[in-house]
Amino acid sequence: MVHLTICLPTRNRQAYCIKTIAALAEAEGQDFEVLVADNSDDPAPLAEYLTNQLDDPRFRLLAPEASVLPMVSNWERALEHARGRWIAVIGDDDYLDPRLVGIIRRYEVLYRDVDAISWECMSYNWPDNRPVPTLASIPVGQGTGPNSTDALANQLFRWSERKRRPSVGVGIYHGAIKRSLMERIKGAYGGRYFEHPNPDWESSCKVIMQARLIIHSQRPFSVLGACAASNSAANLSTAVMKQRIETFEAETKGPISLHRPEFPFSLSHGGASVCLSIAITTSWFCQTYGVNLDGFGVNFAHAAMDECAFSTNQDEYDAKVACFRTGFDQWENGRWAGHFKPAPFKPPRTINQISGIGDDRLNVREADIGASTPAEFYRFGEHAITPMDSLIAGTQVFAL
């Protein structure tokens, strides 16, 4: 029986995807599968690798369709073909430890109603995505326990933390969701697993609303990778951010537009950011499905200021401020504009050069560790955290 399906949507990043597939294939278990949903212009590289080089029955390929699919539709078809009792989605430049199946089985014993599992993630930049000195990070917390859906809803829908990004790691992207919960989501929201062009954060919204019991692990089970061709690479370059957004908009045309008059912030603006992309998704969900947004306006103004404070230079700061200011001036007739008061730009004191512990994460200079893929970094990181085999065997206590 397939207990876990790892969905791997991919588009035109075949070299990275093949390395990710090869790393997943090193796992010994037979109770997981990897479903590669190829949306590339050239189907040959992945078809050749999976059919003639790997030849592993645990790996299945969904070939590209006649025309390029919006990302949300590629995710949708991956879920439709998944066979697992549980499902996870990762990027083609990421990594997830297939031994997660053992953790899921143990959680099912300890927490009978669990239908969503989240965890902290390691983060890693591929060698081709280091235009400045970069740090990889390893969460070092070890506890596990139930997550309050009320608290998560407050963080995600109303941005109660007032940070540039809600600290909500719940959802099918780098999380494991029980198939029964995904079917419940499909029944409750338009007959689809995914609707919005930004399916990862949309999934977070829907899981929080529909899950019976969410269990969160402070111990990481996956790595968020960022290659030079990834959307995550935009975090290190405003020019890359602009190009990625243009590509994203061109390839995500569908029934739900990213441009909405009720939340008139533009991703086409040169100062657009991941913070804004998340807010566009969460506000769409709340307004579409009648979720209470009390407090969101003021909180988002503070989150926008926090985003501006993370600028690396004056030009980036000016562009972000202009983008947010334009949106706040137009949103609800400027109702929240007075709350957006970004502090003057201050150059960062350090540029990702200091290794060490901070905010329950071990940060290490990537140039010094020799890991060339997320999987290699995961194996490096495991030396600093509780061994997976100990967690699965129960020799380590699951408790916060």
mmCIF file of C-alpha atoms in Angstrom:
data_model
loop_
_atom_site.group_PDB
_atom_site.id
_atom_site.type_symbol
_atom_site.label_atom_id
_atom_site.label_comp_id
_atom_site.label_asym_id
_atom_site.label_seq_id
_atom_site.Cartn_x
_atom_site.Cartn_y
_atom_site.Cartn_z
ATOM 1 C CA MET A 1 0.000 0.000 0.000
ATOM 2 C CA VAL A 2 1.215 3.515 -0.809
ATOM 3 C CA HIS A 3 1.144 5.403 2.458
ATOM 4 C CA LEU A 4 2.654 8.662 1.150
ATOM 5 C CA THR A 5 2.667 10.287 -2.266
ATOM 6 C CA ILE A 6 5.332 12.941 -2.757
ATOM 7 C CA CYS A 7 4.145 15.163 -5.616
ATOM 8 C CA LEU A 8 6.854 16.889 -7.606
ATOM 9 C CA PRO A 9 5.425 19.517 -9.995
ATOM 10 C CA THR A 10 8.091 20.837 -12.360
ATOM 11 C CA ARG A 11 8.505 23.166 -15.314
ATOM 12 C CA ASN A 12 11.669 23.643 -17.386
ATOM 13 C CA ARG A 13 14.051 22.844 -14.516
ATOM 14 C CA GLN A 14 14.817 19.289 -15.540
ATOM 15 C CA ALA A 15 18.414 19.223 -14.303
ATOM 16 C CA TYR A 16 17.402 20.166 -10.765
ATOM 17 C CA CYS A 17 14.403 17.861 -10.828
ATOM 18 C CA ILE A 18 16.531 14.884 -11.861
ATOM 19 C CA LYS A 19 18.908 15.483 -8.948
ATOM 20 C CA THR A 20 15.927 15.669 -6.583
ATOM 21 C CA ILE A 21 14.481 12.445 -7.993
ATOM 22 C CA ALA A 22 17.841 10.691 -7.664
ATOM 23 C CA ALA A 23 18.091 11.743 -4.006
ATOM 24 C CA LEU A 24 14.569 10.477 -3.247
ATOM 25 C CA ALA A 25 15.334 7.189 -4.996
ATOM 26 C CA GLU A 26 18.102 6.464 -2.487
ATOM 27 C CA ALA A 27 15.449 5.779 0.186
ATOM 28 C CA GLU A 28 14.812 2.106 0.904
ATOM 29 C CA GLY A 29 11.091 2.142 1.704
ATOM 30 C CA GLN A 30 8.421 0.693 -0.570
ATOM 31 C CA ASP A 31 5.435 2.432 1.032
ATOM 32 C CA PHE A 32 5.884 5.783 -0.687
ATOM 33 C CA GLU A 33 5.697 6.957 -4.279
ATOM 34 C CA VAL A 34 6.976 10.012 -6.113
ATOM 35 C CA LEU A 35 4.678 11.506 -8.729
ATOM 36 C CA VAL A 36 6.476 13.829 -11.154
ATOM 37 C CA ALA A 37 4.048 16.232 -12.837
ATOM 38 C CA ASP A 38 6.069 17.531 -15.774
ATOM 39 C CA ASN A 39 4.824 20.805 -17.248
ATOM 40 C CA SER A 40 7.965 21.505 -19.285
ATOM 41 C CA ASP A 41 8.276 22.601 -22.892
ATOM 42 C CA ASP A 42 10.550 19.642 -23.637
ATOM 43 C CA PRO A 43 9.255 16.309 -22.239
ATOM 44 C CA ALA A 44 12.290 14.269 -23.267
ATOM 45 C CA PRO A 45 14.769 14.770 -20.383
ATOM 46 C CA LEU A 46 12.511 13.579 -17.564
ATOM 47 C CA ALA A 47 10.898 10.826 -19.646
ATOM 48 C CA GLU A 48 14.340 9.519 -20.624
ATOM 49 C CA TYR A 49 15.641 9.624 -17.063
ATOM 50 C CA LEU A 50 12.640 8.010 -15.377
ATOM 51 C CA THR A 51 12.131 5.338 -18.033
ATOM 52 C CA ASN A 52 15.615 4.358 -19.095
ATOM 53 C CA GLN A 53 17.970 5.422 -16.330
ATOM 54 C CA LEU A 54 16.090 5.189 -13.041
ATOM 55 C CA ASP A 55 13.539 2.463 -13.815
ATOM 56 C CA ASP A 56 12.060 2.499 -10.284
ATOM 57 C CA PRO A 57 8.373 1.518 -9.923
ATOM 58 C CA ARG A 58 7.991 3.939 -6.985
ATOM 59 C CA PHE A 59 8.338 6.840 -9.452
ATOM 60 C CA ARG A 60 5.588 7.819 -11.891
ATOM 61 C CA LEU A 61 5.568 10.499 -14.554
ATOM 62 C CA LEU A 62 2.705 12.708 -15.708
ATOM 63 C CA ALA A 63 3.894 13.905 -19.097
ATOM 64 C CA PRO A 64 3.319 17.476 -20.300
ATOM 65 C CA GLU A 65 -0.049 18.115 -21.895
ATOM 66 C CA ALA A 66 -0.612 19.626 -25.349
ATOM 67 C CA SER A 67 -0.278 23.166 -23.979
ATOM 68 C CA VAL A 68 1.406 24.568 -20.884
ATOM 69 C CA LEU A 69 -0.747 24.326 -17.766
ATOM 70 C CA PRO A 70 -1.056 27.101 -15.183
ATOM 71 C CA MET A 71 0.849 26.048 -12.075
ATOM 72 C CA VAL A 72 -2.386 25.571 -10.149
ATOM 73 C CA SER A 73 -3.684 23.138 -12.796
ATOM 74 C CA ASN A 74 -0.444 21.161 -12.750
ATOM 75 C CA TRP A 75 -0.777 20.806 -8.972
ATOM 76 C CA GLU A 76 -4.420 19.815 -9.438
ATOM 77 C CA ARG A 77 -3.665 16.958 -11.815
ATOM 78 C CA ALA A 78 -0.879 15.733 -9.541
ATOM 79 C CA LEU A 79 -3.377 15.379 -6.674
ATOM 80 C CA GLU A 80 -5.865 13.658 -8.966
ATOM 81 C CA HIS A 81 -3.319 10.944 -9.789
ATOM 82 C CA ALA A 82 -1.830 10.522 -6.290
ATOM 83 C CA ARG A 83 -2.389 7.072 -4.766
ATOM 84 C CA GLY A 84 -1.146 7.674 -1.248
ATOM 85 C CA ARG A 85 -3.122 7.697 1.980
ATOM 86 C CA TRP A 86 -1.174 10.907 2.704
ATOM 87 C CA ILE A 87 0.064 13.483 0.193
ATOM 88 C CA ALA A 88 2.877 16.053 0.218
ATOM 89 C CA VAL A 89 4.045 18.519 -2.434
ATOM 90 C CA ILE A 90 7.599 19.834 -2.793
ATOM 91 C CA GLY A 91 9.375 21.885 -5.436
ATOM 92 C CA ASP A 92 11.666 20.345 -8.005
ATOM 93 C CA ASP A 93 14.659 21.991 -6.307
ATOM 94 C CA ASP A 94 13.695 20.867 -2.784
ATOM 95 C CA TYR A 95 14.079 17.676 -0.763
ATOM 96 C CA LEU A 96 11.818 15.659 1.540
ATOM 97 C CA ASP A 97 12.976 12.702 3.627
ATOM 98 C CA PRO A 98 10.897 9.657 2.501
ATOM 99 C CA ARG A 99 11.310 8.216 5.999
ATOM 100 C CA LEU A 100 8.537 10.660 6.848
ATOM 101 C CA VAL A 101 6.267 7.655 6.289
ATOM 102 C CA GLY A 102 7.487 6.244 9.600
ATOM 103 C CA ILE A 103 6.753 9.534 11.368
ATOM 104 C CA ILE A 104 3.245 9.623 9.884
ATOM 105 C CA ARG A 105 2.537 6.097 11.098
ATOM 106 C CA ARG A 106 3.728 6.985 14.587
ATOM 107 C CA TYR A 107 1.645 10.171 14.671
ATOM 108 C CA GLU A 108 -1.411 8.170 13.625
ATOM 109 C CA VAL A 109 -0.923 6.043 16.728
ATOM 110 C CA LEU A 110 -0.257 8.936 19.094
ATOM 111 C CA TYR A 111 -2.880 11.324 17.681
ATOM 112 C CA ARG A 112 -5.848 9.368 16.389
ATOM 113 C CA ASP A 113 -7.598 12.270 14.625
ATOM 114 C CA VAL A 114 -4.522 13.734 12.937
ATOM 115 C CA ASP A 115 -5.156 14.674 9.306
ATOM 116 C CA ALA A 116 -2.509 17.344 8.753
ATOM 117 C CA ILE A 117 1.179 17.319 9.675
ATOM 118 C CA SER A 118 3.508 20.290 9.481
ATOM 119 C CA TRP A 119 7.139 20.790 10.371
ATOM 120 C CA GLU A 120 9.905 23.350 10.369
ATOM 121 C CA CYS A 121 12.001 23.301 7.191
ATOM 122 C CA MET A 122 15.696 23.573 6.549
ATOM 123 C CA SER A 123 16.585 26.180 3.918
ATOM 124 C CA TYR A 124 19.346 25.988 1.342
ATOM 125 C CA ASN A 125 20.573 27.925 -1.705
ATOM 126 C CA TRP A 126 21.927 25.867 -4.589
ATOM 127 C CA PRO A 127 25.507 26.839 -5.546
ATOM 128 C CA ASP A 128 24.234 28.753 -8.605
ATOM 129 C CA ASN A 129 22.034 30.969 -6.420
ATOM 130 C CA ARG A 130 24.543 32.770 -4.230
ATOM 131 C CA PRO A 131 24.989 36.264 -5.695
ATOM 132 C CA VAL A 132 25.895 37.421 -2.184
ATOM 133 C CA PRO A 133 27.224 35.438 0.806
ATOM 134 C CA THR A 134 24.355 33.198 1.910
ATOM 135 C CA LEU A 135 23.377 31.169 4.939
ATOM 136 C CA ALA A 136 21.647 27.827 5.046
ATOM 137 C CA SER A 137 19.578 27.160 8.150
ATOM 138 C CA ILE A 138 18.653 24.163 10.273
ATOM 139 C CA PRO A 139 15.817 24.332 12.833
ATOM 140 C CA VAL A 140 17.069 22.857 16.091
ATOM 141 C CA GLY A 141 13.827 22.496 18.049
ATOM 142 C CA GLN A 142 12.757 18.937 18.860
ATOM 143 C CA GLY A 143 9.199 19.067 20.193
ATOM 144 C CA THR A 144 5.997 17.851 18.582
ATOM 145 C CA GLY A 145 2.373 18.483 19.433
ATOM 146 C CA PRO A 146 -1.035 19.778 18.324
ATOM 147 C CA ASN A 147 -1.316 23.197 16.721
ATOM 148 C CA SER A 148 -4.207 25.505 17.569
ATOM 149 C CA THR A 149 -6.212 26.215 14.416
ATOM 150 C CA ASP A 150 -7.554 29.400 16.019
ATOM 151 C CA ALA A 151 -4.027 30.706 16.576
ATOM 152 C CA LEU A 152 -2.978 29.690 13.064
ATOM 153 C CA ALA A 153 -6.024 31.411 11.579
ATOM 154 C CA ASN A 154 -5.188 34.599 13.442
ATOM 155 C CA GLN A 155 -1.618 34.505 12.145
ATOM 156 C CA LEU A 156 -2.497 33.707 8.537
ATOM 157 C CA PHE A 157 -5.790 35.483 7.903
ATOM 158 C CA ARG A 158 -5.354 38.545 10.090
ATOM 159 C CA TRP A 159 -1.518 38.719 10.099
ATOM 160 C CA SER A 160 -1.540 39.043 13.883
ATOM 161 C CA GLU A 161 2.258 38.713 14.164
ATOM 162 C CA ARG A 162 2.714 41.835 12.005
ATOM 163 C CA LYS A 163 5.731 40.264 10.307
ATOM 164 C CA ARG A 164 6.625 40.258 6.616
ATOM 165 C CA ARG A 165 5.426 36.657 6.396
ATOM 166 C CA PRO A 166 3.058 34.728 8.649
ATOM 167 C CA SER A 167 4.929 31.978 10.497
ATOM 168 C CA VAL A 168 2.420 29.364 9.365
ATOM 169 C CA GLY A 169 3.984 26.257 7.891
ATOM 170 C CA VAL A 170 0.728 24.347 7.544
ATOM 171 C CA GLY A 171 -0.429 23.046 4.183
ATOM 172 C CA ILE A 172 0.352 20.476 1.535
ATOM 173 C CA TYR A 173 3.529 22.260 0.414
ATOM 174 C CA HIS A 174 6.284 20.890 2.649
ATOM 175 C CA GLY A 175 3.579 19.337 4.794
ATOM 176 C CA ALA A 176 1.664 16.052 4.766
ATOM 177 C CA ILE A 177 -2.108 16.073 4.362
ATOM 178 C CA LYS A 178 -4.342 13.050 4.699
ATOM 179 C CA ARG A 179 -6.259 12.225 1.534
ATOM 180 C CA SER A 180 -9.560 12.343 3.405
ATOM 181 C CA LEU A 181 -8.854 15.967 4.315
ATOM 182 C CA MET A 182 -7.991 16.843 0.716
ATOM 183 C CA GLU A 183 -11.284 15.317 -0.409
ATOM 184 C CA ARG A 184 -13.098 17.362 2.236
ATOM 185 C CA ILE A 185 -11.377 20.485 0.922
ATOM 186 C CA LYS A 186 -12.360 19.601 -2.636
ATOM 187 C CA GLY A 187 -15.983 19.234 -1.591
ATOM 188 C CA ALA A 188 -16.040 22.492 0.352
ATOM 189 C CA TYR A 189 -14.272 24.745 -2.143
ATOM 190 C CA GLY A 190 -15.482 24.627 -5.721
ATOM 191 C CA GLY A 191 -14.905 20.957 -6.485
ATOM 192 C CA ARG A 192 -11.141 21.408 -6.816
ATOM 193 C CA TYR A 193 -8.158 20.796 -4.582
ATOM 194 C CA PHE A 194 -6.616 24.102 -5.701
ATOM 195 C CA GLU A 195 -8.179 27.252 -7.128
ATOM 196 C CA HIS A 196 -5.805 30.170 -6.695
ATOM 197 C CA PRO A 197 -2.681 30.830 -8.817
ATOM 198 C CA ASN A 198 -0.673 30.684 -5.561
ATOM 199 C CA PRO A 199 -1.634 27.125 -4.505
ATOM 200 C CA ASP A 200 0.821 26.656 -1.629
ATOM 201 C CA TRP A 201 -0.549 29.503 0.498
ATOM 202 C CA GLU A 202 -4.082 28.739 -0.645
ATOM 203 C CA SER A 203 -3.562 25.229 0.715
ATOM 204 C CA SER A 204 -2.541 26.690 4.070
ATOM 205 C CA CYS A 205 -5.803 28.640 4.214
ATOM 206 C CA LYS A 206 -7.965 25.643 3.427
ATOM 207 C CA VAL A 207 -6.150 23.184 5.673
ATOM 208 C CA ILE A 208 -6.478 25.530 8.640
ATOM 209 C CA MET A 209 -10.217 25.840 8.011
ATOM 210 C CA GLN A 210 -10.924 22.157 7.437
ATOM 211 C CA ALA A 211 -8.401 20.091 9.435
ATOM 212 C CA ARG A 212 -9.583 18.138 12.462
ATOM 213 C CA LEU A 213 -6.146 17.951 14.097
ATOM 214 C CA ILE A 214 -2.878 19.520 12.957
ATOM 215 C CA ILE A 215 0.330 18.147 14.446
ATOM 216 C CA HIS A 216 3.466 20.242 14.167
ATOM 217 C CA SER A 217 7.058 19.057 14.518
ATOM 218 C CA GLN A 218 9.855 21.431 15.363
ATOM 219 C CA ARG A 219 12.232 18.871 13.882
ATOM 220 C CA PRO A 220 12.617 19.399 10.094
ATOM 221 C CA PHE A 221 11.789 16.678 7.583
ATOM 222 C CA SER A 222 12.462 18.618 4.389
ATOM 223 C CA VAL A 223 14.586 21.313 2.771
ATOM 224 C CA LEU A 224 13.323 24.399 0.975
ATOM 225 C CA GLY A 225 15.790 24.696 -1.871
ATOM 226 C CA ALA A 226 16.376 27.775 -3.989
ATOM 227 C CA CYS A 227 18.136 27.355 -7.317
ATOM 228 C CA ALA A 228 18.948 30.213 -9.687
ATOM 229 C CA ALA A 229 15.839 29.418 -11.744
ATOM 230 C CA SER A 230 13.466 29.298 -8.781
ATOM 231 C CA ASN A 231 10.992 31.890 -7.586
ATOM 232 C CA SER A 232 12.841 31.827 -4.252
ATOM 233 C CA ALA A 233 15.907 33.263 -5.991
ATOM 234 C CA ALA A 234 13.990 36.523 -6.210
ATOM 235 C CA ASN A 235 14.581 37.016 -2.488
ATOM 236 C CA LEU A 236 18.212 37.810 -3.298
ATOM 237 C CA SER A 237 17.661 40.145 -6.260
ATOM 238 C CA THR A 238 15.038 42.757 -7.136
ATOM 239 C CA ALA A 239 15.765 42.264 -10.846
ATOM 240 C CA VAL A 240 15.134 38.530 -10.515
ATOM 241 C CA MET A 241 11.972 39.249 -8.496
ATOM 242 C CA LYS A 242 10.610 41.395 -11.337
ATOM 243 C CA GLN A 243 11.380 38.744 -13.955
ATOM 244 C CA ARG A 244 9.917 35.927 -11.864
ATOM 245 C CA ILE A 245 6.694 37.853 -11.278
ATOM 246 C CA GLU A 246 6.321 38.577 -14.982
ATOM 247 C CA THR A 247 6.769 34.893 -15.784
ATOM 248 C CA PHE A 248 4.438 33.875 -12.956
ATOM 249 C CA GLU A 249 1.680 36.174 -14.198
ATOM 250 C CA ALA A 250 2.080 35.010 -17.791
ATOM 251 C CA GLU A 251 1.813 31.345 -16.806
ATOM 252 C CA THR A 252 -0.966 31.577 -14.221
ATOM 253 C CA LYS A 253 -3.808 32.929 -16.297
ATOM 254 C CA GLY A 254 -7.072 31.374 -15.205
ATOM 255 C CA PRO A 255 -10.472 32.109 -13.691
ATOM 256 C CA ILE A 256 -8.967 33.780 -10.604
ATOM 257 C CA SER A 257 -6.979 36.928 -11.335
ATOM 258 C CA LEU A 258 -4.068 38.158 -9.281
ATOM 259 C CA HIS A 259 -5.376 41.692 -9.825
ATOM 260 C CA ARG A 260 -8.391 42.351 -7.621
ATOM 261 C CA PRO A 261 -10.112 45.691 -7.102
ATOM 262 C CA GLU A 262 -11.020 44.855 -3.497
ATOM 263 C CA PHE A 263 -7.304 44.462 -2.658
ATOM 264 C CA PRO A 264 -5.613 46.761 -5.189
ATOM 265 C CA PHE A 265 -1.953 45.932 -4.572
ATOM 266 C CA SER A 266 -0.091 45.100 -7.775
ATOM 267 C CA LEU A 267 2.409 42.302 -8.261
ATOM 268 C CA SER A 268 3.367 44.028 -11.526
ATOM 269 C CA HIS A 269 4.929 46.899 -9.597
ATOM 270 C CA GLY A 270 8.723 46.911 -9.433
ATOM 271 C CA GLY A 271 8.562 46.839 -5.628
ATOM 272 C CA ALA A 272 6.407 43.723 -5.395
ATOM 273 C CA SER A 273 7.493 41.106 -2.860
ATOM 274 C CA VAL A 274 6.704 37.661 -1.500
ATOM 275 C CA CYS A 275 4.949 39.414 1.385
ATOM 276 C CA LEU A 276 2.518 40.980 -1.073
ATOM 277 C CA SER A 277 1.983 37.726 -2.960
ATOM 278 C CA ILE A 278 0.987 35.966 0.262
ATOM 279 C CA ALA A 279 -1.374 38.778 1.275
ATOM 280 C CA ILE A 280 -3.088 38.736 -2.129
ATOM 281 C CA THR A 281 -3.736 35.011 -1.648
ATOM 282 C CA THR A 282 -4.954 35.114 1.944
ATOM 283 C CA SER A 283 -7.189 38.142 1.388
ATOM 284 C CA TRP A 284 -8.719 36.472 -1.681
ATOM 285 C CA PHE A 285 -9.542 33.399 0.371
ATOM 286 C CA CYS A 286 -11.036 35.330 3.275
ATOM 287 C CA GLN A 287 -13.171 37.571 1.081
ATOM 288 C CA THR A 288 -14.292 34.691 -1.135
ATOM 289 C CA TYR A 289 -15.279 32.400 1.719
ATOM 290 C CA GLY A 290 -16.406 34.889 4.351
ATOM 291 C CA VAL A 291 -13.557 34.578 6.845
ATOM 292 C CA ASN A 292 -13.339 37.276 9.534
ATOM 293 C CA LEU A 293 -10.689 39.844 8.594
ATOM 294 C CA ASP A 294 -10.930 42.080 11.679
ATOM 295 C CA GLY A 295 -7.520 43.592 12.352
ATOM 296 C CA PHE A 296 -6.011 42.668 9.003
ATOM 297 C CA GLY A 297 -5.711 46.239 7.723
ATOM 298 C CA VAL A 298 -3.576 47.563 10.573
ATOM 299 C CA ASN A 299 -1.612 44.333 10.922
ATOM 300 C CA PHE A 300 -0.798 44.195 7.224
ATOM 301 C CA ALA A 301 0.416 47.794 7.296
ATOM 302 C CA HIS A 302 2.921 46.765 9.978
ATOM 303 C CA ALA A 303 3.870 43.646 7.978
ATOM 304 C CA ALA A 304 4.495 45.839 4.945
ATOM 305 C CA MET A 305 6.781 48.046 7.026
ATOM 306 C CA ASP A 306 8.629 44.950 8.194
ATOM 307 C CA GLU A 307 9.076 43.891 4.555
ATOM 308 C CA CYS A 308 10.519 47.294 3.680
ATOM 309 C CA ALA A 309 12.943 47.045 6.612
ATOM 310 C CA PHE A 310 14.464 43.910 5.051
ATOM 311 C CA SER A 311 15.582 45.831 1.944
ATOM 312 C CA THR A 312 19.267 45.431 1.119
ATOM 313 C CA ASN A 313 19.742 48.805 -0.610
ATOM 314 C CA GLN A 314 18.061 52.177 -1.041
ATOM 315 C CA ASP A 315 16.636 51.437 -4.503
ATOM 316 C CA GLU A 316 14.988 48.228 -3.303
ATOM 317 C CA TYR A 317 13.604 50.048 -0.272
ATOM 318 C CA ASP A 318 12.216 52.910 -2.377
ATOM 319 C CA ALA A 319 10.541 50.496 -4.794
ATOM 320 C CA LYS A 320 8.898 48.501 -1.996
ATOM 321 C CA VAL A 321 7.669 51.624 -0.228
ATOM 322 C CA ALA A 322 6.216 52.984 -3.472
ATOM 323 C CA CYS A 323 4.482 49.671 -4.219
ATOM 324 C CA PHE A 324 2.875 49.422 -0.793
ATOM 325 C CA ARG A 325 2.013 53.133 -0.624
ATOM 326 C CA THR A 326 0.177 52.978 -3.957
ATOM 327 C CA GLY A 327 -1.817 49.983 -2.753
ATOM 328 C CA PHE A 328 -2.674 51.484 0.625
ATOM 329 C CA ASP A 329 -3.801 54.734 -1.022
ATOM 330 C CA GLN A 330 -6.240 52.816 -3.224
ATOM 331 C CA TRP A 331 -7.368 50.144 -0.769
ATOM 332 C CA GLU A 332 -10.722 50.984 0.809
ATOM 333 C CA ASN A 333 -10.294 54.652 -0.089
ATOM 334 C CA GLY A 334 -7.053 54.925 1.848
ATOM 335 C CA ARG A 335 -8.552 53.685 5.106
ATOM 336 C CA TRP A 336 -5.313 52.017 6.227
ATOM 337 C CA ALA A 337 -2.807 54.311 4.520
ATOM 338 C CA GLY A 338 -2.083 56.239 7.716
ATOM 339 C CA HIS A 339 -0.846 53.093 9.413
ATOM 340 C CA PHE A 340 1.862 52.513 6.791
ATOM 341 C CA LYS A 341 4.772 54.535 8.171
ATOM 342 C CA PRO A 342 8.013 52.839 7.134
ATOM 343 C CA ALA A 343 11.146 53.913 8.977
ATOM 344 C CA PRO A 344 13.946 55.446 6.897
ATOM 345 C CA PHE A 345 16.185 52.964 5.130
ATOM 346 C CA LYS A 346 19.096 51.562 7.094
ATOM 347 C CA PRO A 347 21.744 49.445 5.344
ATOM 348 C CA PRO A 348 21.987 45.921 6.776
ATOM 349 C CA ARG A 349 24.774 45.572 9.297
ATOM 350 C CA THR A 350 25.832 42.159 8.036
ATOM 351 C CA ILE A 351 25.273 40.316 4.765
ATOM 352 C CA ASN A 352 24.622 36.720 5.739
ATOM 353 C CA GLN A 353 28.151 36.116 6.956
ATOM 354 C CA ILE A 354 27.660 35.174 10.595
ATOM 355 C CA SER A 355 27.119 31.499 11.413
ATOM 356 C CA GLY A 356 25.564 30.434 14.688
ATOM 357 C CA ILE A 357 22.335 29.880 16.591
ATOM 358 C CA GLY A 358 19.504 32.408 16.355
ATOM 359 C CA ASP A 359 15.714 32.079 16.671
ATOM 360 C CA ASP A 360 16.020 28.320 17.278
ATOM 361 C CA ARG A 361 17.888 27.833 14.005
ATOM 362 C CA LEU A 362 21.484 26.934 13.283
ATOM 363 C CA ASN A 363 22.736 29.170 10.474
ATOM 364 C CA VAL A 364 25.781 28.071 8.491
ATOM 365 C CA ARG A 365 27.691 29.731 5.672
ATOM 366 C CA GLU A 366 26.866 27.734 2.579
ATOM 367 C CA ALA A 367 30.236 28.293 0.950
ATOM 368 C CA ASP A 368 31.891 26.383 3.797
ATOM 369 C CA ILE A 369 29.863 23.175 4.026
ATOM 370 C CA GLY A 370 30.393 21.557 0.615
ATOM 371 C CA ALA A 371 26.773 20.455 0.075
ATOM 372 C CA SER A 372 25.819 20.739 -3.601
ATOM 373 C CA THR A 373 22.130 19.747 -3.347
ATOM 374 C CA PRO A 374 19.330 20.072 -0.765
ATOM 375 C CA ALA A 375 19.566 16.327 -0.074
ATOM 376 C CA GLU A 376 23.252 16.625 0.757
ATOM 377 C CA PHE A 377 22.522 19.571 3.011
ATOM 378 C CA TYR A 378 19.756 17.604 4.748
ATOM 379 C CA ARG A 379 22.225 14.832 5.553
ATOM 380 C CA PHE A 380 24.662 17.442 6.839
ATOM 381 C CA GLY A 381 21.932 19.031 8.960
ATOM 382 C CA GLU A 382 20.871 15.739 10.509
ATOM 383 C CA HIS A 383 24.078 15.736 12.538
ATOM 384 C CA ALA A 384 22.674 18.649 14.550
ATOM 385 C CA ILE A 385 19.190 17.276 15.283
ATOM 386 C CA THR A 386 17.473 14.196 16.676
ATOM 387 C CA PRO A 387 18.053 11.155 14.417
ATOM 388 C CA MET A 388 15.013 10.175 12.391
ATOM 389 C CA ASP A 389 15.310 6.516 13.373
ATOM 390 C CA SER A 390 15.049 7.477 17.059
ATOM 391 C CA LEU A 391 11.847 9.398 16.411
ATOM 392 C CA ILE A 392 10.279 6.581 14.417
ATOM 393 C CA ALA A 393 11.259 3.960 17.006
ATOM 394 C CA GLY A 394 9.850 6.069 19.827
ATOM 395 C CA THR A 395 13.098 6.288 21.784
ATOM 396 C CA GLN A 396 12.654 10.055 21.666
ATOM 397 C CA VAL A 397 9.535 11.456 23.350
ATOM 398 C CA PHE A 398 7.089 13.461 21.217
ATOM 399 C CA ALA A 399 6.306 16.443 23.392
ATOM 400 C CA LEU A 400 6.491 20.215 23.256
#
